[in-house]
């Protein structure tokens, strides 16, 4: 997936820069393989497209994927066109998109659904000097953060 996305980014004139701390060297149980592929794939697709649409020189899309004992962290930082303030609060709703070419606004909706289902959290921030940073925190199975979100936690 990552090699394919990096090649696609290069075709579009965008560089993916992977943090040296990237590590996903064992299965991650709270999410299935397809959900994880969907999350990472959609985040990278959006970042590449936003960077490509920027009228300013393209800065690399920075990627961190790191698995610890407590959680999986996925962070994608792009210096693309960013998220318009008018839709920022609704960016995870089905059908909401920053694109105008017929995209359907499903990717971020799916990401939010999968992350929420796994008991995780998403943070969206402005990037400097432009663009957006998406940070996902997905707890490992059985961690305190995940148990707090269940009805049977004490």
mmCIF file of C-alpha atoms in Angstrom:
data_model
loop_
_atom_site.group_PDB
_atom_site.id
_atom_site.type_symbol
_atom_site.label_atom_id
_atom_site.label_comp_id
_atom_site.label_asym_id
_atom_site.label_seq_id
_atom_site.Cartn_x
_atom_site.Cartn_y
_atom_site.Cartn_z
ATOM 1 C CA UNK A 1 0.000 0.000 0.000
ATOM 2 C CA UNK A 2 2.659 2.515 1.031
ATOM 3 C CA UNK A 3 4.884 1.779 -1.960
ATOM 4 C CA UNK A 4 1.904 2.151 -4.283
ATOM 5 C CA UNK A 5 0.846 5.447 -2.689
ATOM 6 C CA UNK A 6 4.431 6.761 -2.848
ATOM 7 C CA UNK A 7 4.609 5.903 -6.560
ATOM 8 C CA UNK A 8 1.223 7.551 -7.192
ATOM 9 C CA UNK A 9 2.340 10.658 -5.309
ATOM 10 C CA UNK A 10 5.511 10.890 -7.421
ATOM 11 C CA UNK A 11 3.400 10.626 -10.585
ATOM 12 C CA UNK A 12 1.453 13.649 -9.350
ATOM 13 C CA UNK A 13 4.599 15.593 -8.450
ATOM 14 C CA UNK A 14 4.198 15.113 -4.695
ATOM 15 C CA UNK A 15 6.743 13.505 -2.371
ATOM 16 C CA UNK A 16 5.774 11.302 0.576
ATOM 17 C CA UNK A 17 8.218 11.644 3.463
ATOM 18 C CA UNK A 18 8.061 8.812 6.007
ATOM 19 C CA UNK A 19 9.234 9.581 9.535
ATOM 20 C CA UNK A 20 12.151 7.310 10.530
ATOM 21 C CA UNK A 21 10.115 6.278 13.594
ATOM 22 C CA UNK A 22 7.479 4.586 11.378
ATOM 23 C CA UNK A 23 6.835 1.084 12.625
ATOM 24 C CA UNK A 24 3.967 -1.345 12.181
ATOM 25 C CA UNK A 25 5.675 -4.674 12.664
ATOM 26 C CA UNK A 26 2.918 -6.812 14.158
ATOM 27 C CA UNK A 27 -0.828 -7.293 13.685
ATOM 28 C CA UNK A 28 -3.058 -4.615 15.154
ATOM 29 C CA UNK A 29 -6.162 -6.266 16.604
ATOM 30 C CA UNK A 30 -8.699 -3.446 17.146
ATOM 31 C CA UNK A 31 -8.834 -2.911 13.375
ATOM 32 C CA UNK A 32 -8.946 -5.454 10.609
ATOM 33 C CA UNK A 33 -6.462 -5.323 7.765
ATOM 34 C CA UNK A 34 -9.033 -3.869 5.353
ATOM 35 C CA UNK A 35 -10.012 -1.093 7.773
ATOM 36 C CA UNK A 36 -6.371 -0.178 8.372
ATOM 37 C CA UNK A 37 -5.690 -0.121 4.621
ATOM 38 C CA UNK A 38 -8.764 2.063 4.100
ATOM 39 C CA UNK A 39 -7.700 4.528 6.805
ATOM 40 C CA UNK A 40 -4.119 4.920 5.608
ATOM 41 C CA UNK A 41 -5.084 4.865 1.935
ATOM 42 C CA UNK A 42 -7.756 7.555 2.302
ATOM 43 C CA UNK A 43 -5.549 9.815 4.421
ATOM 44 C CA UNK A 44 -2.711 9.603 1.898
ATOM 45 C CA UNK A 45 -5.047 10.055 -1.083
ATOM 46 C CA UNK A 46 -6.525 13.217 0.461
ATOM 47 C CA UNK A 47 -3.107 14.623 1.389
ATOM 48 C CA UNK A 48 -1.680 13.992 -2.084
ATOM 49 C CA UNK A 49 -4.713 15.560 -3.790
ATOM 50 C CA UNK A 50 -4.708 18.600 -1.474
ATOM 51 C CA UNK A 51 -0.985 19.118 -2.029
ATOM 52 C CA UNK A 52 -1.369 18.782 -5.773
ATOM 53 C CA UNK A 53 -4.184 21.392 -5.797
ATOM 54 C CA UNK A 54 -2.077 23.930 -3.910
ATOM 55 C CA UNK A 55 -0.905 26.815 -6.111
ATOM 56 C CA UNK A 56 2.269 27.104 -4.035
ATOM 57 C CA UNK A 57 5.365 24.913 -4.480
ATOM 58 C CA UNK A 58 4.714 21.395 -3.243
ATOM 59 C CA UNK A 59 6.173 20.504 0.141
ATOM 60 C CA UNK A 60 6.431 16.797 1.025
ATOM 61 C CA UNK A 61 3.494 15.041 2.664
ATOM 62 C CA UNK A 62 4.859 13.869 6.015
ATOM 63 C CA UNK A 63 3.722 10.477 7.303
ATOM 64 C CA UNK A 64 4.103 8.799 10.697
ATOM 65 C CA UNK A 65 2.706 5.338 11.419
ATOM 66 C CA UNK A 66 3.833 4.061 14.800
ATOM 67 C CA UNK A 67 2.619 1.157 16.900
ATOM 68 C CA UNK A 68 3.420 1.036 20.604
ATOM 69 C CA UNK A 69 2.089 -1.292 23.295
ATOM 70 C CA UNK A 70 -0.667 1.224 24.077
ATOM 71 C CA UNK A 71 -1.794 2.555 20.710
ATOM 72 C CA UNK A 72 -1.388 2.980 16.998
ATOM 73 C CA UNK A 73 -0.586 6.529 15.928
ATOM 74 C CA UNK A 74 -1.158 7.578 12.337
ATOM 75 C CA UNK A 75 -0.272 11.139 11.414
ATOM 76 C CA UNK A 76 -0.395 12.697 7.960
ATOM 77 C CA UNK A 77 0.690 16.314 7.517
ATOM 78 C CA UNK A 78 0.207 18.057 4.187
ATOM 79 C CA UNK A 79 0.863 21.609 3.096
ATOM 80 C CA UNK A 80 -1.895 21.574 0.513
ATOM 81 C CA UNK A 81 -5.033 23.652 0.189
ATOM 82 C CA UNK A 82 -6.191 22.835 3.720
ATOM 83 C CA UNK A 83 -9.753 22.549 4.992
ATOM 84 C CA UNK A 84 -12.065 25.527 4.477
ATOM 85 C CA UNK A 85 -13.392 26.870 7.804
ATOM 86 C CA UNK A 86 -16.964 26.606 6.496
ATOM 87 C CA UNK A 87 -16.804 22.792 6.471
ATOM 88 C CA UNK A 88 -14.203 22.052 9.153
ATOM 89 C CA UNK A 89 -16.814 21.039 11.756
ATOM 90 C CA UNK A 90 -18.540 18.753 9.242
ATOM 91 C CA UNK A 91 -15.503 17.198 7.525
ATOM 92 C CA UNK A 92 -16.294 13.680 8.821
ATOM 93 C CA UNK A 93 -19.926 13.706 7.671
ATOM 94 C CA UNK A 94 -20.824 11.485 4.748
ATOM 95 C CA UNK A 95 -20.932 13.477 1.509
ATOM 96 C CA UNK A 96 -18.778 16.395 2.709
ATOM 97 C CA UNK A 97 -15.721 16.989 0.520
ATOM 98 C CA UNK A 98 -13.210 19.724 -0.246
ATOM 99 C CA UNK A 99 -12.945 18.519 -3.834
ATOM 100 C CA UNK A 100 -15.112 19.628 -6.738
ATOM 101 C CA UNK A 101 -14.489 16.932 -9.357
ATOM 102 C CA UNK A 102 -17.224 14.504 -8.440
ATOM 103 C CA UNK A 103 -15.629 12.925 -5.371
ATOM 104 C CA UNK A 104 -18.246 11.645 -2.989
ATOM 105 C CA UNK A 105 -17.022 12.623 0.491
ATOM 106 C CA UNK A 106 -16.849 9.061 1.783
ATOM 107 C CA UNK A 107 -13.169 8.680 2.764
ATOM 108 C CA UNK A 108 -13.064 10.769 5.942
ATOM 109 C CA UNK A 109 -16.488 9.464 6.929
ATOM 110 C CA UNK A 110 -15.140 5.892 6.761
ATOM 111 C CA UNK A 111 -11.960 6.844 8.619
ATOM 112 C CA UNK A 112 -13.955 8.407 11.442
ATOM 113 C CA UNK A 113 -16.277 5.386 11.593
ATOM 114 C CA UNK A 114 -13.405 2.894 11.852
ATOM 115 C CA UNK A 115 -11.459 4.940 14.406
ATOM 116 C CA UNK A 116 -14.547 5.480 16.577
ATOM 117 C CA UNK A 117 -15.455 1.788 16.366
ATOM 118 C CA UNK A 118 -11.958 0.941 17.655
ATOM 119 C CA UNK A 119 -12.311 3.393 20.570
ATOM 120 C CA UNK A 120 -9.852 5.891 19.110
ATOM 121 C CA UNK A 121 -9.707 9.607 18.495
ATOM 122 C CA UNK A 122 -8.925 11.919 15.592
ATOM 123 C CA UNK A 123 -7.394 15.374 15.814
ATOM 124 C CA UNK A 124 -7.358 17.789 12.883
ATOM 125 C CA UNK A 125 -5.151 20.871 13.022
ATOM 126 C CA UNK A 126 -3.893 23.550 10.684
ATOM 127 C CA UNK A 127 -0.388 22.917 9.374
ATOM 128 C CA UNK A 128 2.206 25.681 9.187
ATOM 129 C CA UNK A 129 2.413 27.595 6.887
ATOM 130 C CA UNK A 130 -0.640 26.017 5.199
ATOM 131 C CA UNK A 131 -2.556 22.775 4.912
ATOM 132 C CA UNK A 132 -3.773 20.321 7.531
ATOM 133 C CA UNK A 133 -2.523 17.649 9.907
ATOM 134 C CA UNK A 134 -4.623 14.571 10.659
ATOM 135 C CA UNK A 135 -3.579 12.677 13.806
ATOM 136 C CA UNK A 136 -5.261 9.383 14.670
ATOM 137 C CA UNK A 137 -4.850 7.615 18.004
ATOM 138 C CA UNK A 138 -6.218 4.076 18.106
ATOM 139 C CA UNK A 139 -5.815 2.172 21.390
ATOM 140 C CA UNK A 140 -4.503 -1.364 21.374
ATOM 141 C CA UNK A 141 -7.044 -4.011 22.370
ATOM 142 C CA UNK A 142 -7.721 -4.010 26.100
ATOM 143 C CA UNK A 143 -6.020 -0.715 26.947
ATOM 144 C CA UNK A 144 -7.548 1.650 29.481
ATOM 145 C CA UNK A 145 -8.616 4.178 26.840
ATOM 146 C CA UNK A 146 -10.598 1.552 24.942
ATOM 147 C CA UNK A 147 -12.195 0.103 28.093
ATOM 148 C CA UNK A 148 -13.375 3.545 29.217
ATOM 149 C CA UNK A 149 -15.596 3.735 26.135
ATOM 150 C CA UNK A 150 -17.469 0.503 26.884
ATOM 151 C CA UNK A 151 -20.651 0.195 28.941
ATOM 152 C CA UNK A 152 -19.169 -2.447 31.241
ATOM 153 C CA UNK A 153 -16.073 -0.478 32.314
ATOM 154 C CA UNK A 154 -15.933 0.225 36.058
#
